[in-house]
Amino acid sequence: VVAFAPAKHRVHQGLDNFEPLTEEMKTWPVNELPHEVESMVKGLAPQIDFIDLTQPLREAAAQGVLTYLPDDTHWTTEGQRVAGEAIHHVLVGPPPPLARR
């Protein structure tokens, strides 16, 4: 499995609960890099699964989950959980329900 780990900006851009630090950040482009990486992977070995973690992280962030550290580009514990569950789903199916969320 190849997983695309998105930059913080790719996940947060355009979300109602995210305010960019500068006006310029509002217009930063988001390219097609995940699709390009997936095409490259599939071109090399079609049997390799690919997962773009942008959407799971974006959905969690839209719900108010802090997936990235506020002053850093690394995932929080919750961001790691979201990514881990998405990867788990690709590998073995949906994860079992957790006692707390």
mmCIF file of C-alpha atoms in Angstrom:
data_model
loop_
_atom_site.group_PDB
_atom_site.id
_atom_site.type_symbol
_atom_site.label_atom_id
_atom_site.label_comp_id
_atom_site.label_asym_id
_atom_site.label_seq_id
_atom_site.Cartn_x
_atom_site.Cartn_y
_atom_site.Cartn_z
ATOM 1 C CA VAL A 1 0.000 0.000 0.000
ATOM 2 C CA VAL A 2 1.207 3.477 -0.843
ATOM 3 C CA ALA A 3 -0.339 6.241 1.259
ATOM 4 C CA PHE A 4 -0.304 9.893 0.235
ATOM 5 C CA ALA A 5 0.249 12.034 3.342
ATOM 6 C CA PRO A 6 -1.057 15.506 2.493
ATOM 7 C CA ALA A 7 0.416 18.814 3.542
ATOM 8 C CA LYS A 8 -1.528 20.662 6.213
ATOM 9 C CA HIS A 9 -2.647 23.340 3.748
ATOM 10 C CA ARG A 10 -4.152 20.747 1.366
ATOM 11 C CA VAL A 11 -6.328 19.418 4.195
ATOM 12 C CA HIS A 12 -7.433 22.772 5.659
ATOM 13 C CA GLN A 13 -7.856 24.987 2.596
ATOM 14 C CA GLY A 14 -11.431 26.185 2.232
ATOM 15 C CA LEU A 15 -12.796 24.677 5.441
ATOM 16 C CA ASP A 16 -15.238 26.926 7.300
ATOM 17 C CA ASN A 17 -13.454 26.338 10.613
ATOM 18 C CA PHE A 18 -9.979 27.163 9.273
ATOM 19 C CA GLU A 19 -8.659 30.694 8.962
ATOM 20 C CA PRO A 20 -5.399 31.078 7.034
ATOM 21 C CA LEU A 21 -2.744 33.199 8.715
ATOM 22 C CA THR A 22 -2.414 35.526 5.718
ATOM 23 C CA GLU A 23 -4.623 36.644 2.840
ATOM 24 C CA GLU A 24 -2.085 35.183 0.434
ATOM 25 C CA MET A 25 -2.618 31.698 1.897
ATOM 26 C CA LYS A 26 -6.278 31.823 0.819
ATOM 27 C CA THR A 27 -5.181 31.734 -2.813
ATOM 28 C CA TRP A 28 -2.435 29.121 -2.570
ATOM 29 C CA PRO A 29 -3.135 26.560 -5.287
ATOM 30 C CA VAL A 30 -3.778 22.923 -4.536
ATOM 31 C CA ASN A 31 -2.444 20.790 -7.371
ATOM 32 C CA GLU A 32 -3.300 17.271 -8.528
ATOM 33 C CA LEU A 33 -0.312 15.662 -6.808
ATOM 34 C CA PRO A 34 -2.300 12.835 -5.138
ATOM 35 C CA HIS A 35 -3.759 11.782 -8.502
ATOM 36 C CA GLU A 36 -0.346 12.039 -10.155
ATOM 37 C CA VAL A 37 1.251 9.853 -7.472
ATOM 38 C CA GLU A 38 -1.574 7.321 -7.748
ATOM 39 C CA SER A 39 -1.188 7.178 -11.540
ATOM 40 C CA MET A 40 2.546 6.688 -11.165
ATOM 41 C CA VAL A 41 2.078 3.880 -8.620
ATOM 42 C CA LYS A 42 -0.565 2.128 -10.724
ATOM 43 C CA GLY A 43 1.646 2.497 -13.802
ATOM 44 C CA LEU A 44 4.517 0.786 -12.013
ATOM 45 C CA ALA A 45 2.533 -1.957 -10.293
ATOM 46 C CA PRO A 46 -1.280 -2.088 -10.677
ATOM 47 C CA GLN A 47 -1.583 -4.557 -7.778
ATOM 48 C CA ILE A 48 -0.372 -1.963 -5.268
ATOM 49 C CA ASP A 49 -3.196 -0.292 -3.358
ATOM 50 C CA PHE A 50 -3.114 3.488 -3.055
ATOM 51 C CA ILE A 51 -4.802 5.659 -0.461
ATOM 52 C CA ASP A 52 -4.981 9.438 -0.420
ATOM 53 C CA LEU A 53 -5.274 10.461 3.236
ATOM 54 C CA THR A 54 -6.462 13.957 2.311
ATOM 55 C CA GLN A 55 -10.180 13.198 2.479
ATOM 56 C CA PRO A 56 -10.222 11.338 5.825
ATOM 57 C CA LEU A 57 -8.079 14.062 7.430
ATOM 58 C CA ARG A 58 -10.197 16.791 5.821
ATOM 59 C CA GLU A 59 -13.457 15.249 7.030
ATOM 60 C CA ALA A 60 -12.109 15.002 10.571
ATOM 61 C CA ALA A 61 -10.786 18.585 10.467
ATOM 62 C CA ALA A 62 -14.148 19.833 9.174
ATOM 63 C CA GLN A 63 -15.756 18.253 12.251
ATOM 64 C CA GLY A 64 -13.376 20.174 14.515
ATOM 65 C CA VAL A 65 -10.837 17.408 15.105
ATOM 66 C CA LEU A 66 -7.363 18.873 15.475
ATOM 67 C CA THR A 67 -5.470 16.665 13.008
ATOM 68 C CA TYR A 68 -2.304 18.789 12.715
ATOM 69 C CA LEU A 69 -0.350 20.567 15.433
ATOM 70 C CA PRO A 70 -1.311 24.270 15.386
ATOM 71 C CA ASP A 71 2.260 25.515 15.051
ATOM 72 C CA ASP A 72 3.727 22.610 13.101
ATOM 73 C CA THR A 73 3.120 20.488 10.022
ATOM 74 C CA HIS A 74 3.005 17.171 11.887
ATOM 75 C CA TRP A 75 -0.124 15.216 12.762
ATOM 76 C CA THR A 76 -1.553 15.249 16.255
ATOM 77 C CA THR A 77 -2.445 11.997 17.987
ATOM 78 C CA GLU A 78 -5.931 12.388 16.509
ATOM 79 C CA GLY A 79 -4.481 12.970 13.043
ATOM 80 C CA GLN A 80 -2.466 9.773 13.430
ATOM 81 C CA ARG A 81 -5.620 7.926 14.496
ATOM 82 C CA VAL A 82 -7.571 9.187 11.473
ATOM 83 C CA ALA A 83 -4.768 8.215 9.089
ATOM 84 C CA GLY A 84 -4.304 4.860 10.806
ATOM 85 C CA GLU A 85 -7.988 4.013 10.568
ATOM 86 C CA ALA A 86 -8.049 4.926 6.866
ATOM 87 C CA ILE A 87 -5.019 2.733 6.177
ATOM 88 C CA HIS A 88 -6.461 -0.071 8.314
ATOM 89 C CA HIS A 89 -9.633 0.064 6.233
ATOM 90 C CA VAL A 90 -7.593 -0.450 3.045
ATOM 91 C CA LEU A 91 -5.573 -3.301 4.548
ATOM 92 C CA VAL A 92 -8.199 -5.326 6.399
ATOM 93 C CA GLY A 93 -11.549 -3.560 6.257
ATOM 94 C CA PRO A 94 -13.266 -1.145 8.644
ATOM 95 C CA PRO A 95 -11.683 -0.877 12.094
ATOM 96 C CA PRO A 96 -13.651 -2.132 15.092
ATOM 97 C CA PRO A 97 -15.558 0.540 17.013
ATOM 98 C CA LEU A 98 -13.603 2.236 19.775
ATOM 99 C CA ALA A 99 -14.912 2.640 23.288
ATOM 100 C CA ARG A 100 -14.360 6.414 23.111
ATOM 101 C CA ARG A 101 -14.120 8.855 20.250
#
